[in-house]
Coordinates of C-alpha atoms in Angstrom, one line a residue:
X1487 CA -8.2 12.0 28.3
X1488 CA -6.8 14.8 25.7
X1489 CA -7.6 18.1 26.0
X1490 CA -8.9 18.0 22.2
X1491 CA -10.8 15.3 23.4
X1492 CA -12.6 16.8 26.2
X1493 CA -12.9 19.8 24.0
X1494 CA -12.7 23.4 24.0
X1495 CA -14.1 25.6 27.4
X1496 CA -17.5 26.4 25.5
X1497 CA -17.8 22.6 25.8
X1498 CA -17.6 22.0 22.0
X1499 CA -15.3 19.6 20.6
X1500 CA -12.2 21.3 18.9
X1501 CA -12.7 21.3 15.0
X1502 CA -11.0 22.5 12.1
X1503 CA -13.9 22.7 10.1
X1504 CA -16.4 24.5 12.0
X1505 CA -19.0 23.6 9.3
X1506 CA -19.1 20.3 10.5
X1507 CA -20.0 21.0 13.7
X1508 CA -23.9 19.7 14.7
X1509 CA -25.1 20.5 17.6
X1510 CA -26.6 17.2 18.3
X1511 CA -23.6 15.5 17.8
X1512 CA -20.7 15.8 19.7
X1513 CA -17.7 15.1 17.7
X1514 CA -16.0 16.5 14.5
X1515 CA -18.4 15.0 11.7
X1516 CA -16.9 16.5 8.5
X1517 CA -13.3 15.3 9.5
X1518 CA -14.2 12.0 10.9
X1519 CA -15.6 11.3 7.6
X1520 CA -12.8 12.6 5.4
X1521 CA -10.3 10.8 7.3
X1522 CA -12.2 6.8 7.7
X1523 CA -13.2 7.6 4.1
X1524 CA -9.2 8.2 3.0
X1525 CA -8.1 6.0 5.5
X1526 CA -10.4 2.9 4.0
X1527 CA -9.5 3.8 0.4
X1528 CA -6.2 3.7 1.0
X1529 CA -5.9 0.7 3.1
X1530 CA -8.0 -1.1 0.8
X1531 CA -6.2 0.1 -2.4
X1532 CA -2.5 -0.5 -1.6
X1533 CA -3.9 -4.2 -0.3
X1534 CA -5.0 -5.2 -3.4
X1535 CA -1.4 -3.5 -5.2
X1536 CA 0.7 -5.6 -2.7
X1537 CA -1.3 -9.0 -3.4
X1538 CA -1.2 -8.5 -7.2
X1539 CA 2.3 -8.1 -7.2
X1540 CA 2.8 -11.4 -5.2
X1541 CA 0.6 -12.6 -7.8
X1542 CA 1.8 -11.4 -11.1
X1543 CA 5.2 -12.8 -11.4
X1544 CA 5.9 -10.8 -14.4
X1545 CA 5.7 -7.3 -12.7
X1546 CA 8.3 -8.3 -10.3
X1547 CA 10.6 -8.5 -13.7
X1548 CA 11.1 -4.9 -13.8
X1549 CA 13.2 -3.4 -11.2
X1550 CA 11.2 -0.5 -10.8
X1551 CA 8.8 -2.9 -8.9
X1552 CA 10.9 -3.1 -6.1
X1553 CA 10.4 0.8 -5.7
X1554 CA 6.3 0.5 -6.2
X1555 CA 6.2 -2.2 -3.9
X1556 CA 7.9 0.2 -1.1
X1557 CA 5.3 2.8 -2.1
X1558 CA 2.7 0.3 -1.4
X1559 CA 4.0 -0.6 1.7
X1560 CA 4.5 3.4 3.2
X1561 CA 1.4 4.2 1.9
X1562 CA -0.3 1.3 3.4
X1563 CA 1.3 2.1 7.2
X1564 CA 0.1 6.1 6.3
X1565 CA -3.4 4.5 6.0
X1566 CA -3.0 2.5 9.4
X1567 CA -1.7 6.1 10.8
X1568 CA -4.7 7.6 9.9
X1569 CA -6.2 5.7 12.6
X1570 CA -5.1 7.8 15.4
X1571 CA -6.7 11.5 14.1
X1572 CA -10.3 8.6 13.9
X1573 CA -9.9 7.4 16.9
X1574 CA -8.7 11.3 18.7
X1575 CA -12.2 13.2 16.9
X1576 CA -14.3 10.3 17.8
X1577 CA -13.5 10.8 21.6
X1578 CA -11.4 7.9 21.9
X1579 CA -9.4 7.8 25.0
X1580 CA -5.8 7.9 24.1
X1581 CA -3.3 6.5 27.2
X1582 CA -0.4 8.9 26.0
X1583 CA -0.3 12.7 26.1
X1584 CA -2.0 14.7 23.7
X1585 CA 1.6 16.4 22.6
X1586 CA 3.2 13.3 22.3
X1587 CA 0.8 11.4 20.2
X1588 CA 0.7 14.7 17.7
X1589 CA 4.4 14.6 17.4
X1590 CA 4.3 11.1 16.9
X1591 CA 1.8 10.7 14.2
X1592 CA 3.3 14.0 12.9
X1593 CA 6.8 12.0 12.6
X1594 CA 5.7 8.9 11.1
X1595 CA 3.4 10.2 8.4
X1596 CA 6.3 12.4 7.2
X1597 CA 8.5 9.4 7.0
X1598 CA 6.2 7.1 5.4
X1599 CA 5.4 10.4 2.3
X1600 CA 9.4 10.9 2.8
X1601 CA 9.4 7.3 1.9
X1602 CA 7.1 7.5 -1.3
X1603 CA 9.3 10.8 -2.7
X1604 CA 12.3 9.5 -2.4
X1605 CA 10.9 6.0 -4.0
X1606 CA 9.8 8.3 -6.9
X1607 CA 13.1 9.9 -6.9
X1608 CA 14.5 6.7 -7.3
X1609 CA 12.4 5.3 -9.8
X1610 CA 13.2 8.2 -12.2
X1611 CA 16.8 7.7 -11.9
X1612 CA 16.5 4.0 -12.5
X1613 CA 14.5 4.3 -15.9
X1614 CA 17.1 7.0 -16.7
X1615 CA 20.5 4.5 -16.2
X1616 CA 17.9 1.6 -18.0
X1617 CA 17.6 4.0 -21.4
X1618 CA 20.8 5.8 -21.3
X1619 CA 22.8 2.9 -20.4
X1620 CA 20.6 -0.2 -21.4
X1621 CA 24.4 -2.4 -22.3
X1622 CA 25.9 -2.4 -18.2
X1623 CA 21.9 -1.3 -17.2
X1624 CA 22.2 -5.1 -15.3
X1625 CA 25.1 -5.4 -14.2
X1626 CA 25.1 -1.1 -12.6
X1627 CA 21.0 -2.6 -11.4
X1628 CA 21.4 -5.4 -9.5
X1629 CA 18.6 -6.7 -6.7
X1630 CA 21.3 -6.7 -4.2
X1631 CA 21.7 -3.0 -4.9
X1632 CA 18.3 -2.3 -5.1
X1633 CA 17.7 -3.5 -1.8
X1634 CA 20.3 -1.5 0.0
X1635 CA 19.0 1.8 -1.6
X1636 CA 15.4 0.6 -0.5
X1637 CA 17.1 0.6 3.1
X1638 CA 19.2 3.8 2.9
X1639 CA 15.9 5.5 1.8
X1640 CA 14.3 4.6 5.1
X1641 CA 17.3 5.0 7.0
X1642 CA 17.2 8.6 5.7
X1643 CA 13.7 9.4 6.0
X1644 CA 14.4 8.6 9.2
X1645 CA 16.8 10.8 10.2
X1646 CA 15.5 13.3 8.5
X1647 CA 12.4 14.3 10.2
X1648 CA 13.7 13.2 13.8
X1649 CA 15.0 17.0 14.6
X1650 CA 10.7 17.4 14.3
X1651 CA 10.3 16.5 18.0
X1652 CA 12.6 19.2 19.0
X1653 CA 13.0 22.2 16.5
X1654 CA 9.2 22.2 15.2
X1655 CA 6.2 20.9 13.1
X1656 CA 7.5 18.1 10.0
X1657 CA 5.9 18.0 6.8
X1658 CA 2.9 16.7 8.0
X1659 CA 1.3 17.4 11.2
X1660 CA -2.0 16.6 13.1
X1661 CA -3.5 19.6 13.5
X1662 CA -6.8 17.7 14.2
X1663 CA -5.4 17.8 17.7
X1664 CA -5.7 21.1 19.9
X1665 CA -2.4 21.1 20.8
X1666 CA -0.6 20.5 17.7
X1667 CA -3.0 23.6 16.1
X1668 CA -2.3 26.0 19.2
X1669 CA 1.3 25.3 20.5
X1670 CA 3.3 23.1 18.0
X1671 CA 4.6 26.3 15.3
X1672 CA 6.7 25.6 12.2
X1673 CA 10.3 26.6 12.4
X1674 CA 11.6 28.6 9.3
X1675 CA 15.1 27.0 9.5
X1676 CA 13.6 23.2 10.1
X1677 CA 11.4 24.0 6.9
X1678 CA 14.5 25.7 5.0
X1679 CA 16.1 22.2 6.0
X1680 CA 13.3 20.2 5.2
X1681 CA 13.2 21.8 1.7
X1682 CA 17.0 21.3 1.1
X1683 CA 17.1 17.5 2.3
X1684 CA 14.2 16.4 0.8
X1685 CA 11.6 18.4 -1.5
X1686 CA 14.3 20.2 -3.8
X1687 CA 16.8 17.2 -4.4
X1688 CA 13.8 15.0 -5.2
X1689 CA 11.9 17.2 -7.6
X1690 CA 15.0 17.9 -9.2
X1691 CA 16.0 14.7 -10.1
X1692 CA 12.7 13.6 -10.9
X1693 CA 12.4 16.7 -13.7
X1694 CA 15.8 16.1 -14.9
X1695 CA 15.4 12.4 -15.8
X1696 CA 12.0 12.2 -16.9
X1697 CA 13.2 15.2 -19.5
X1698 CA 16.1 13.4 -20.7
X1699 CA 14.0 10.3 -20.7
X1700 CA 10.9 12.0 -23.2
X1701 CA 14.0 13.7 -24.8
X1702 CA 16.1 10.0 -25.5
X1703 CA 13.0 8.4 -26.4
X1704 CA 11.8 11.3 -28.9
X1705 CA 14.9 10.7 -30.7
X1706 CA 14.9 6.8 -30.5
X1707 CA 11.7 7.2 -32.0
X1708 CA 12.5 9.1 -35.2
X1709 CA 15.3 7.4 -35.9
X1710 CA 13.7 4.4 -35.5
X1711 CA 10.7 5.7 -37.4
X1712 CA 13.1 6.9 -40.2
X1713 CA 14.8 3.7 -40.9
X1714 CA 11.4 2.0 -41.1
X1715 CA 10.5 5.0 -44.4
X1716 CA 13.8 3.9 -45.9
X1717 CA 13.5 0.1 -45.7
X1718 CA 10.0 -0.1 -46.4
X1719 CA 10.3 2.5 -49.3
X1720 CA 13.3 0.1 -50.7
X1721 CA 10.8 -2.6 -50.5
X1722 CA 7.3 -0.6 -51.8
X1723 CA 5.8 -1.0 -48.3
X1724 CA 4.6 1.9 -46.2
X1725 CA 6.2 2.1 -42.8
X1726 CA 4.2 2.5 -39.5
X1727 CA 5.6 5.0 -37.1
X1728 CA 6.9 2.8 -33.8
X1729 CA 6.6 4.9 -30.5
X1730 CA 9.6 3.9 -28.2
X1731 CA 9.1 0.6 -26.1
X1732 CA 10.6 2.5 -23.0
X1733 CA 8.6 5.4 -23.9
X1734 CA 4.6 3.7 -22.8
X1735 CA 6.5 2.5 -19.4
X1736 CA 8.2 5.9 -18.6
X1737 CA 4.8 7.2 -19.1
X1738 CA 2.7 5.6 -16.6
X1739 CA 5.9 6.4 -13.9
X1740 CA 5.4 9.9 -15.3
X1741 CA 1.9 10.0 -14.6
X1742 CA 2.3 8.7 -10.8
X1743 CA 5.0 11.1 -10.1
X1744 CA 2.9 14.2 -11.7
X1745 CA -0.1 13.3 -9.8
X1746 CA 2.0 13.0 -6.8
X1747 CA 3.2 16.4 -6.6
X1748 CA 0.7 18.0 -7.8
X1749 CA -1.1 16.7 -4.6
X1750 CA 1.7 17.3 -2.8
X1751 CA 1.8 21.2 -4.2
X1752 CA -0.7 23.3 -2.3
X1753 CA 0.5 21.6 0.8
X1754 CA 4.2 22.5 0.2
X1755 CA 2.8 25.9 -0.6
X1756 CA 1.3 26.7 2.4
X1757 CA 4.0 24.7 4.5
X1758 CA 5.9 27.5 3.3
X1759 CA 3.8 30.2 4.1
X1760 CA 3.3 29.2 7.3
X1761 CA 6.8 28.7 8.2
X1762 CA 7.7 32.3 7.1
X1763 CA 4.5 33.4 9.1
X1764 CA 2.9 34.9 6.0
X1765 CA -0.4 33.0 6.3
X1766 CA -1.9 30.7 8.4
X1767 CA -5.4 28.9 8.7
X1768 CA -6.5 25.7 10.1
X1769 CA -8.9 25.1 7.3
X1770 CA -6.3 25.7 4.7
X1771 CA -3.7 23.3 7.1
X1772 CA -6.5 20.7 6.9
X1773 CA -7.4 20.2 3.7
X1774 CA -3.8 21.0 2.3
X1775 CA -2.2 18.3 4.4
X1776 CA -5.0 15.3 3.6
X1777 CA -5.1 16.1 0.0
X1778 CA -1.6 15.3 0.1
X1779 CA -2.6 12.1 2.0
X1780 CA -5.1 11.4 -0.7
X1781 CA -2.1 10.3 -3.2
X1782 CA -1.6 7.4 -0.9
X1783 CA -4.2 6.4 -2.9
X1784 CA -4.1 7.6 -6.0
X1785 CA -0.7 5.4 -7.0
X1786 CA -2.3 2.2 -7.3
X1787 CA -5.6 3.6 -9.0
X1788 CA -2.8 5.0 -11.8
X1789 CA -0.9 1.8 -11.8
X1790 CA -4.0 0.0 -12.0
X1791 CA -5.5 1.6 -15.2
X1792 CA -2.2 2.0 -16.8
X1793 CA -0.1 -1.2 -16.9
X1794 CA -1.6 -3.8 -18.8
X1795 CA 0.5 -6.1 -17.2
X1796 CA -0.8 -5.4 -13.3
X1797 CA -4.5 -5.5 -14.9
X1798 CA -3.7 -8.9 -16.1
X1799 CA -2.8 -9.8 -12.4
X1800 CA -5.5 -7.9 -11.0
X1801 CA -8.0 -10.1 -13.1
X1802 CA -5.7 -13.5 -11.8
X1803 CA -6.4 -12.2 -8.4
X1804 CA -9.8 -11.6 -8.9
X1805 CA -10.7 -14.7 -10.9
X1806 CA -8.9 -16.9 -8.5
X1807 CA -10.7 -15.2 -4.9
X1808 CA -14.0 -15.8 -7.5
X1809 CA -12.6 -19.6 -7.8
X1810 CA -12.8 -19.7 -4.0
X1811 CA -16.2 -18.0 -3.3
X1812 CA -17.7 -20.5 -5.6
X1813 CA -16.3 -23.6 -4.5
X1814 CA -17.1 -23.0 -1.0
X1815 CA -20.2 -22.1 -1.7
X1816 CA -20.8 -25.6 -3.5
X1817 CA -19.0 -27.3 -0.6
X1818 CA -21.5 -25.6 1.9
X1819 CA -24.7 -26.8 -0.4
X1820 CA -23.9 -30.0 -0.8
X1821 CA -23.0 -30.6 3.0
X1822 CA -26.6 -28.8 3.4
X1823 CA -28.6 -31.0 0.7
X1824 CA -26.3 -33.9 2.6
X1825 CA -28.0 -32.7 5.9
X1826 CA -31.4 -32.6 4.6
X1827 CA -31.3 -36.2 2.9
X1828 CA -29.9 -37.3 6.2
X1829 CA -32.8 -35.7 8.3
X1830 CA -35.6 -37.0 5.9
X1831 CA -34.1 -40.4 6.0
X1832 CA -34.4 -40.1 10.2
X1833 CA -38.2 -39.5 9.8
X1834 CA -38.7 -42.2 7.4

């Protein structure tokens, strides 16, 4: 059994939160229910996303759906990761050593968020080419294409985070086990390389488009808006002003990716800090590093209340599991009121 398992030589289970901590119980309360609570709202969540999509044929007509289905997907597995911290606070008997589930967990997690940035990333540029470019936009976007940058993005979150086992604490680490807290330390250079791989590139292509995107569509919109005045003022109507069709789309992309690093912020903050050995505390590593986890689940709550499209095939999905419950419930009453009729006819 792990040593965080077992517990600490006062007999106490290890925990970050030490307000958690009841004597009468003997695990880590306050972090077991953060993490099943995250881990069920997450799982949960990104279910439903990847079912309406199958669904809803006409959200699959954007290419950008390729992208949010690949979110879906990472963020689903990071909710089937959050398993192993459950399973570790609740005294579950792992088979594997404590250090090598921690770097594991540690590894995958940062791949799967790796994963959703660069999806983000990706997403930004493709709305970019689709307003700059919208003449060759189908013929530069093709699914073929898609699909290999889907692949090179998980070929590369891949190798990215695989020096983690050797040169020092990824992204995202499990320090709700012992020995990730006490003897796995952050590496200034792996972080310095983590930054320059992954966190800078992406948030600087995803402030980059979505700027020139607001800026395009500002200027689509009063020109639009302008030729409306003069034709309708030829004619002795009054014009309307017409926001830019792109525009409401770009928007609810905009809103994911803001919420997302925002999330992502006080984490990346103390990642650095801790790296450069400025400040360090377990509480802080804690409850940065699962309020980054949270965004797992905030995507499809965005995507949900945002495109009217996906709330269309939310309600399909809905009305049609509805459809289901009801007819088997008919079916089972009338093969009960069959039963009965059939018993009362025996005692006849």
């Amino acid at each position: 059994m792990n040593s965080s398992l077992v517990g600490n030589q006062s007999g106490r289970p290890f925990c970050l939160l030490a307000i958690s901590y009841l004597e009468t119980i003997n695990f880590c309360l306050l972090e077991v229910v953060i993490i099943v609570f995250l881990m069920v709202l997450i799982i949960s969540g990104n279910i439903i996303v990847i079912f309406v999509f199958h669904c809803a044929p006409l959200l699959n007509h954007h290419t950008t759906s390729y992208f949010i289905q690949t979110m879906a997907y990472a963020d689903l597995l990071v909710g089937v990761s959050c398993l192993v911290p459950s399973l570790s606070l609740l005294h579950y008997p792992i088979v594997l050593s404590e250090s090598l589930v921690c770097q594991i967990f540690g590894y995958v997690v940062s791949v799967l968020k790796s994963v959703s940035m660069a999806s983000l990333a990706c997403i930004s540029i493709d709305r970019y080419i689709a307003i700059t470019k919208p003449l060759t936009y189908n013929t530069l976007v093709t699914p073929w294409r898609l699909r290999i940058c889907i692949l090179v993005i998980w070929l590369y979150s891949c190798l990215v985070f695989l020096p983690s086992f050797h040169w020092g604490k990824p992204g995202y680490h499990g320090d709700v086990f012992q020995w990730c807290a006490n003897s796995w330390n952050t590496d200034p250079y792996f972080t310095l390389f983590i930054v320059v791989m992954l966190y800078a590139p992406a948030a600087f292509i995803v402030c980059f488009t979505y700027f020139n995107i607001f800026r395009i569509c500002q200027q689509h919109t009063k020109e639009i808006n302008e030729r409306r005045v003069r034709f309708s003022s030829q004619d002795g109507e009054a014009g309307e002003a017409q926001p830019c069709p792109d525009k409401r789309y770009a928007m609810v992309l905009f809103r994911i990716t803001s919420v997302f690093y925002i999330l992502w912020l006080p984490y990346i903050i103390y990642f650095l800090l801790e790296s450069s050995n400025v400040y360090s505390n377990r509480i802080a590593s804690f409850l940065t590093t699962w309020l980054a986890i949270s965004n797992s689940f905030c995507n499809c709550v965005i995507y949900s209340l945002s495109n009217s499209v996906f709330q269309k095939g939310l309600k399909r999905l809905s009305g049609a599991i509805c459809a289901s419950c009801a007819r088997q419930r008919v079916a089972k009453d009338s093969s009960t009121s069959r039963s009965k009729r059939s018993s009362n006819g025996c005692h006849v």
